[in-house]
Amino acid sequence: MAGSVKKKQQRYSYADYLTWDDDRRYEIIDGEVFDMTSPSVMHQSISMELARLFANFFENKPCRVFAAPLDVLLAKNTKRDDEIFTVVQPDIMVVCDPKKIEERGIVGAPDLVVEIISPSTSSKDNIIKRRVYEQAGVKEFWLVHPVDRLIRVYKLGKDGLFEREDIYDDSAQIAIAQFAGLSVDCRRLFPPLPKVKRVKSPPPPKYG
């Protein structure tokens, strides 16, 4: 998610969103519009690998895996287009309730959401979207940091708030408790680091 886009009116709904006919991608959070930037090669590589791992695991299972761009409509007690003020497009998501899956997108909170961030979107994804997913009731939220080669995992507690984050590096195995038997080998997500060649220093000059 990139920076906020200034438009004429104060608050936008999903009904407004459906009227925008340009080729740019947007998200709406609490009625505020955000322009979405094009993903990097590393972003796409991580996204495709995670989607493949999840799709293989959930084959012939009730839960389904979806990848961006697909709208997720988050609103309480309404499905009216003009009363929905949050529309997001997570990079990867898992949805287990078939009633949430509609032709227009996902209506309600996914069970698992993965966002892959860039340096320019880090604060927004980590603060704004984390709050959005927490309030919506997403059971597990991943923030993938391609540059730092880290994954931050937030799980929803019984009080409806995300618990203390768990941080995994690029060598970790992440077991996903809500899906028994599913684990992610982080080594498959991040490209190998280049080997550092050690240059042998020349001997000091001899004097005398």
mmCIF file of N, CA and C in Angstrom, residues 62-147:
data_model
loop_
_atom_site.group_PDB
_atom_site.id
_atom_site.type_symbol
_atom_site.label_atom_id
_atom_site.label_comp_id
_atom_site.label_asym_id
_atom_site.label_seq_id
_atom_site.Cartn_x
_atom_site.Cartn_y
_atom_site.Cartn_z
ATOM 1 N N PRO A 62 -11.361 -27.651 2.525
ATOM 2 C CA PRO A 62 -12.397 -26.610 2.441
ATOM 3 C C PRO A 62 -11.853 -25.196 2.258
ATOM 4 N N CYS A 63 -10.718 -24.889 2.878
ATOM 5 C CA CYS A 63 -10.177 -23.528 2.783
ATOM 6 C C CYS A 63 -9.637 -23.256 1.383
ATOM 7 N N ARG A 64 -9.698 -21.984 0.983
ATOM 8 C CA ARG A 64 -9.212 -21.589 -0.336
ATOM 9 C C ARG A 64 -8.171 -20.478 -0.213
ATOM 10 N N VAL A 65 -7.258 -20.474 -1.183
ATOM 11 C CA VAL A 65 -6.163 -19.502 -1.210
ATOM 12 C C VAL A 65 -6.410 -18.505 -2.337
ATOM 13 N N PHE A 66 -6.217 -17.233 -2.046
ATOM 14 C CA PHE A 66 -6.379 -16.181 -3.048
ATOM 15 C C PHE A 66 -5.177 -15.240 -2.993
ATOM 16 N N ALA A 67 -4.881 -14.620 -4.133
ATOM 17 C CA ALA A 67 -3.767 -13.672 -4.228
ATOM 18 C C ALA A 67 -4.255 -12.372 -4.852
ATOM 19 N N ALA A 68 -3.545 -11.290 -4.571
ATOM 20 C CA ALA A 68 -3.877 -9.987 -5.151
ATOM 21 C C ALA A 68 -3.700 -10.036 -6.668
ATOM 22 N N PRO A 69 -4.497 -9.228 -7.390
ATOM 23 C CA PRO A 69 -5.485 -8.277 -6.891
ATOM 24 C C PRO A 69 -6.879 -8.899 -6.748
ATOM 25 N N LEU A 70 -7.365 -8.993 -5.538
ATOM 26 C CA LEU A 70 -8.733 -9.424 -5.249
ATOM 27 C C LEU A 70 -9.223 -8.605 -4.065
ATOM 28 N N ASP A 71 -10.394 -8.009 -4.212
ATOM 29 C CA ASP A 71 -10.909 -7.126 -3.174
ATOM 30 C C ASP A 71 -11.388 -7.903 -1.954
ATOM 31 N N VAL A 72 -11.061 -7.364 -0.791
ATOM 32 C CA VAL A 72 -11.604 -7.841 0.481
ATOM 33 C C VAL A 72 -12.410 -6.690 1.071
ATOM 34 N N LEU A 73 -13.695 -6.917 1.271
ATOM 35 C CA LEU A 73 -14.595 -5.884 1.769
ATOM 36 C C LEU A 73 -14.804 -6.098 3.264
ATOM 37 N N LEU A 74 -14.421 -5.113 4.052
ATOM 38 C CA LEU A 74 -14.478 -5.242 5.505
ATOM 39 C C LEU A 74 -15.459 -4.226 6.071
ATOM 40 N N ALA A 75 -16.578 -4.722 6.554
ATOM 41 C CA ALA A 75 -17.593 -3.878 7.179
ATOM 42 C C ALA A 75 -18.413 -4.749 8.120
ATOM 43 N N LYS A 76 -18.918 -4.151 9.166
ATOM 44 C CA LYS A 76 -19.709 -4.899 10.137
ATOM 45 C C LYS A 76 -21.197 -4.717 9.871
ATOM 46 N N ASN A 77 -21.899 -5.834 9.800
ATOM 47 C CA ASN A 77 -23.367 -5.854 9.736
ATOM 48 C C ASN A 77 -23.942 -5.184 8.495
ATOM 49 N N THR A 78 -23.186 -5.175 7.392
ATOM 50 C CA THR A 78 -23.736 -4.635 6.151
ATOM 51 C C THR A 78 -23.010 -5.218 4.957
ATOM 52 N N LYS A 79 -23.738 -5.343 3.846
ATOM 53 C CA LYS A 79 -23.130 -5.714 2.576
ATOM 54 C C LYS A 79 -23.439 -4.665 1.511
ATOM 55 N N ARG A 80 -24.042 -3.554 1.915
ATOM 56 C CA ARG A 80 -24.376 -2.497 0.971
ATOM 57 C C ARG A 80 -23.114 -1.782 0.516
ATOM 58 N N ASP A 81 -23.000 -1.607 -0.801
ATOM 59 C CA ASP A 81 -21.797 -0.992 -1.366
ATOM 60 C C ASP A 81 -21.521 0.390 -0.790
ATOM 61 N N ASP A 82 -22.580 1.168 -0.551
ATOM 62 C CA ASP A 82 -22.380 2.542 -0.075
ATOM 63 C C ASP A 82 -22.156 2.624 1.434
ATOM 64 N N GLU A 83 -22.154 1.476 2.116
ATOM 65 C CA GLU A 83 -21.895 1.452 3.554
ATOM 66 C C GLU A 83 -20.603 0.714 3.894
ATOM 67 N N ILE A 84 -19.856 0.329 2.869
ATOM 68 C CA ILE A 84 -18.566 -0.335 3.064
ATOM 69 C C ILE A 84 -17.466 0.691 2.817
ATOM 70 N N PHE A 85 -16.656 0.976 3.841
ATOM 71 C CA PHE A 85 -15.649 2.032 3.745
ATOM 72 C C PHE A 85 -14.219 1.506 3.840
ATOM 73 N N THR A 86 -14.059 0.183 3.834
ATOM 74 C CA THR A 86 -12.720 -0.406 3.817
ATOM 75 C C THR A 86 -12.674 -1.514 2.774
ATOM 76 N N VAL A 87 -11.811 -1.319 1.776
ATOM 77 C CA VAL A 87 -11.613 -2.295 0.700
ATOM 78 C C VAL A 87 -10.112 -2.461 0.521
ATOM 79 N N VAL A 88 -9.598 -3.646 0.788
ATOM 80 C CA VAL A 88 -8.157 -3.887 0.702
ATOM 81 C C VAL A 88 -7.877 -5.063 -0.232
ATOM 82 N N GLN A 89 -6.619 -5.166 -0.645
ATOM 83 C CA GLN A 89 -6.179 -6.250 -1.524
ATOM 84 C C GLN A 89 -4.920 -6.895 -0.935
ATOM 85 N N PRO A 90 -5.082 -7.810 0.017
ATOM 86 C CA PRO A 90 -3.905 -8.470 0.596
ATOM 87 C C PRO A 90 -3.122 -9.231 -0.469
ATOM 88 N N ASP A 91 -1.819 -9.363 -0.247
ATOM 89 C CA ASP A 91 -1.004 -10.100 -1.213
ATOM 90 C C ASP A 91 -1.413 -11.565 -1.284
ATOM 91 N N ILE A 92 -1.601 -12.189 -0.122
ATOM 92 C CA ILE A 92 -2.041 -13.581 -0.048
ATOM 93 C C ILE A 92 -3.058 -13.691 1.078
ATOM 94 N N MET A 93 -4.065 -14.539 0.886
ATOM 95 C CA MET A 93 -5.016 -14.778 1.975
ATOM 96 C C MET A 93 -5.584 -16.178 1.880
ATOM 97 N N VAL A 94 -6.008 -16.680 3.035
ATOM 98 C CA VAL A 94 -6.674 -17.971 3.126
ATOM 99 C C VAL A 94 -8.055 -17.724 3.718
ATOM 100 N N VAL A 95 -9.081 -18.258 3.047
ATOM 101 C CA VAL A 95 -10.467 -18.073 3.478
ATOM 102 C C VAL A 95 -11.106 -19.445 3.646
ATOM 103 N N CYS A 96 -11.648 -19.697 4.827
ATOM 104 C CA CYS A 96 -12.222 -21.012 5.116
ATOM 105 C C CYS A 96 -13.745 -21.012 5.159
ATOM 106 N N ASP A 97 -14.361 -19.856 5.246
ATOM 107 C CA ASP A 97 -15.823 -19.764 5.280
ATOM 108 C C ASP A 97 -16.339 -19.509 3.870
ATOM 109 N N PRO A 98 -16.994 -20.494 3.238
ATOM 110 C CA PRO A 98 -17.446 -20.303 1.850
ATOM 111 C C PRO A 98 -18.467 -19.186 1.694
ATOM 112 N N LYS A 99 -19.169 -18.830 2.774
ATOM 113 C CA LYS A 99 -20.163 -17.761 2.679
ATOM 114 C C LYS A 99 -19.513 -16.394 2.485
ATOM 115 N N LYS A 100 -18.224 -16.292 2.781
ATOM 116 C CA LYS A 100 -17.515 -15.024 2.583
ATOM 117 C C LYS A 100 -17.023 -14.840 1.147
ATOM 118 N N ILE A 101 -17.066 -15.892 0.362
ATOM 119 C CA ILE A 101 -16.528 -15.849 -0.999
ATOM 120 C C ILE A 101 -17.647 -15.511 -1.974
ATOM 121 N N GLU A 102 -17.566 -14.335 -2.562
ATOM 122 C CA GLU A 102 -18.539 -13.888 -3.553
ATOM 123 C C GLU A 102 -17.814 -13.572 -4.852
ATOM 124 N N GLU A 103 -18.573 -13.410 -5.913
ATOM 125 C CA GLU A 103 -17.962 -13.131 -7.209
ATOM 126 C C GLU A 103 -17.221 -11.794 -7.195
ATOM 127 N N ARG A 104 -17.695 -10.845 -6.431
ATOM 128 C CA ARG A 104 -17.050 -9.526 -6.394
ATOM 129 C C ARG A 104 -15.794 -9.515 -5.524
ATOM 130 N N GLY A 105 -15.617 -10.539 -4.697
ATOM 131 C CA GLY A 105 -14.446 -10.596 -3.826
ATOM 132 C C GLY A 105 -14.769 -11.315 -2.532
ATOM 133 N N ILE A 106 -13.980 -11.049 -1.510
ATOM 134 C CA ILE A 106 -14.167 -11.643 -0.193
ATOM 135 C C ILE A 106 -14.891 -10.634 0.691
ATOM 136 N N VAL A 107 -15.991 -11.068 1.277
ATOM 137 C CA VAL A 107 -16.779 -10.186 2.135
ATOM 138 C C VAL A 107 -16.627 -10.668 3.571
ATOM 139 N N GLY A 108 -15.803 -9.981 4.327
ATOM 140 C CA GLY A 108 -15.492 -10.393 5.690
ATOM 141 C C GLY A 108 -14.026 -10.732 5.842
ATOM 142 N N ALA A 109 -13.634 -11.028 7.058
ATOM 143 C CA ALA A 109 -12.218 -11.234 7.373
ATOM 144 C C ALA A 109 -11.722 -12.594 6.905
ATOM 145 N N PRO A 110 -10.605 -12.645 6.153
ATOM 146 C CA PRO A 110 -9.950 -13.924 5.869
ATOM 147 C C PRO A 110 -9.404 -14.530 7.163
ATOM 148 N N ASP A 111 -9.093 -15.820 7.122
ATOM 149 C CA ASP A 111 -8.518 -16.489 8.290
ATOM 150 C C ASP A 111 -7.028 -16.191 8.434
ATOM 151 N N LEU A 112 -6.356 -16.016 7.312
ATOM 152 C CA LEU A 112 -4.922 -15.694 7.294
ATOM 153 C C LEU A 112 -4.672 -14.659 6.213
ATOM 154 N N VAL A 113 -3.912 -13.632 6.552
ATOM 155 C CA VAL A 113 -3.554 -12.581 5.595
ATOM 156 C C VAL A 113 -2.043 -12.414 5.599
ATOM 157 N N VAL A 114 -1.464 -12.300 4.399
ATOM 158 C CA VAL A 114 -0.035 -12.029 4.246
ATOM 159 C C VAL A 114 0.132 -10.741 3.455
ATOM 160 N N GLU A 115 0.887 -9.809 3.991
ATOM 161 C CA GLU A 115 1.260 -8.592 3.277
ATOM 162 C C GLU A 115 2.778 -8.563 3.133
ATOM 163 N N ILE A 116 3.250 -8.314 1.918
ATOM 164 C CA ILE A 116 4.682 -8.213 1.630
ATOM 165 C C ILE A 116 4.992 -6.729 1.455
ATOM 166 N N ILE A 117 5.844 -6.195 2.293
ATOM 167 C CA ILE A 117 6.021 -4.747 2.327
ATOM 168 C C ILE A 117 7.288 -4.311 1.605
ATOM 169 N N SER A 118 7.330 -3.014 1.323
ATOM 170 C CA SER A 118 8.524 -2.373 0.779
ATOM 171 C C SER A 118 8.919 -1.268 1.742
ATOM 172 N N PRO A 119 10.136 -0.727 1.628
ATOM 173 C CA PRO A 119 10.535 0.348 2.546
ATOM 174 C C PRO A 119 9.579 1.539 2.546
ATOM 175 N N SER A 120 8.985 1.839 1.397
ATOM 176 C CA SER A 120 8.106 3.007 1.313
ATOM 177 C C SER A 120 6.736 2.761 1.928
ATOM 178 N N THR A 121 6.339 1.505 2.118
ATOM 179 C CA THR A 121 5.016 1.206 2.663
ATOM 180 C C THR A 121 5.076 0.597 4.057
ATOM 181 N N SER A 122 6.275 0.486 4.612
ATOM 182 C CA SER A 122 6.447 -0.245 5.868
ATOM 183 C C SER A 122 5.578 0.304 6.991
ATOM 184 N N SER A 123 5.624 1.605 7.212
ATOM 185 C CA SER A 123 4.884 2.163 8.344
ATOM 186 C C SER A 123 3.382 2.021 8.162
ATOM 187 N N LYS A 124 2.886 2.209 6.934
ATOM 188 C CA LYS A 124 1.447 2.100 6.692
ATOM 189 C C LYS A 124 0.961 0.665 6.865
ATOM 190 N N ASP A 125 1.714 -0.293 6.300
ATOM 191 C CA ASP A 125 1.310 -1.689 6.438
ATOM 192 C C ASP A 125 1.406 -2.147 7.882
ATOM 193 N N ASN A 126 2.427 -1.689 8.578
ATOM 194 C CA ASN A 126 2.664 -2.152 9.945
ATOM 195 C C ASN A 126 1.717 -1.508 10.948
ATOM 196 N N ILE A 127 1.254 -0.304 10.662
ATOM 197 C CA ILE A 127 0.385 0.398 11.607
ATOM 198 C C ILE A 127 -1.071 0.374 11.148
ATOM 199 N N ILE A 128 -1.329 0.903 9.954
ATOM 200 C CA ILE A 128 -2.714 1.052 9.501
ATOM 201 C C ILE A 128 -3.344 -0.294 9.184
ATOM 202 N N LYS A 129 -2.675 -1.080 8.359
ATOM 203 C CA LYS A 129 -3.289 -2.349 7.968
ATOM 204 C C LYS A 129 -3.339 -3.341 9.122
ATOM 205 N N ARG A 130 -2.355 -3.309 9.976
ATOM 206 C CA ARG A 130 -2.408 -4.200 11.141
ATOM 207 C C ARG A 130 -3.640 -3.884 11.983
ATOM 208 N N ARG A 131 -3.919 -2.608 12.169
ATOM 209 C CA ARG A 131 -5.119 -2.215 12.919
ATOM 210 C C ARG A 131 -6.389 -2.661 12.202
ATOM 211 N N VAL A 132 -6.426 -2.487 10.888
ATOM 212 C CA VAL A 132 -7.601 -2.879 10.105
ATOM 213 C C VAL A 132 -7.877 -4.372 10.237
ATOM 214 N N TYR A 133 -6.837 -5.178 10.084
ATOM 215 C CA TYR A 133 -7.028 -6.627 10.160
ATOM 216 C C TYR A 133 -7.373 -7.072 11.578
ATOM 217 N N GLU A 134 -6.807 -6.415 12.556
ATOM 218 C CA GLU A 134 -7.129 -6.736 13.949
ATOM 219 C C GLU A 134 -8.596 -6.449 14.233
ATOM 220 N N GLN A 135 -9.064 -5.277 13.842
ATOM 221 C CA GLN A 135 -10.452 -4.900 14.087
ATOM 222 C C GLN A 135 -11.427 -5.774 13.308
ATOM 223 N N ALA A 136 -11.007 -6.252 12.143
ATOM 224 C CA ALA A 136 -11.878 -7.094 11.319
ATOM 225 C C ALA A 136 -11.972 -8.520 11.845
ATOM 226 N N GLY A 137 -10.997 -8.934 12.673
ATOM 227 C CA GLY A 137 -11.022 -10.283 13.211
ATOM 228 C C GLY A 137 -10.213 -11.294 12.429
ATOM 229 N N VAL A 138 -9.199 -10.837 11.687
ATOM 230 C CA VAL A 138 -8.299 -11.759 10.989
ATOM 231 C C VAL A 138 -7.530 -12.564 12.038
ATOM 232 N N LYS A 139 -7.575 -13.890 11.930
ATOM 233 C CA LYS A 139 -6.986 -14.742 12.968
ATOM 234 C C LYS A 139 -5.466 -14.683 12.992
ATOM 235 N N GLU A 140 -4.853 -14.509 11.818
ATOM 236 C CA GLU A 140 -3.392 -14.479 11.758
ATOM 237 C C GLU A 140 -2.957 -13.548 10.631
ATOM 238 N N PHE A 141 -2.000 -12.683 10.939
ATOM 239 C CA PHE A 141 -1.527 -11.677 9.989
ATOM 240 C C PHE A 141 -0.017 -11.760 9.901
ATOM 241 N N TRP A 142 0.485 -11.894 8.666
ATOM 242 C CA TRP A 142 1.928 -11.934 8.420
ATOM 243 C C TRP A 142 2.369 -10.658 7.731
ATOM 244 N N LEU A 143 3.478 -10.104 8.198
ATOM 245 C CA LEU A 143 4.160 -9.006 7.512
ATOM 246 C C LEU A 143 5.516 -9.522 7.054
ATOM 247 N N VAL A 144 5.710 -9.608 5.760
ATOM 248 C CA VAL A 144 6.961 -10.118 5.200
ATOM 249 C C VAL A 144 7.841 -8.940 4.809
ATOM 250 N N HIS A 145 9.072 -8.933 5.321
ATOM 251 C CA HIS A 145 10.039 -7.871 5.035
ATOM 252 C C HIS A 145 11.106 -8.433 4.088
ATOM 253 N N PRO A 146 10.984 -8.218 2.772
ATOM 254 C CA PRO A 146 11.960 -8.794 1.839
ATOM 255 C C PRO A 146 13.381 -8.286 2.047
ATOM 256 N N VAL A 147 13.536 -7.003 2.347
ATOM 257 C CA VAL A 147 14.876 -6.437 2.493
ATOM 258 C C VAL A 147 15.548 -6.952 3.761
#
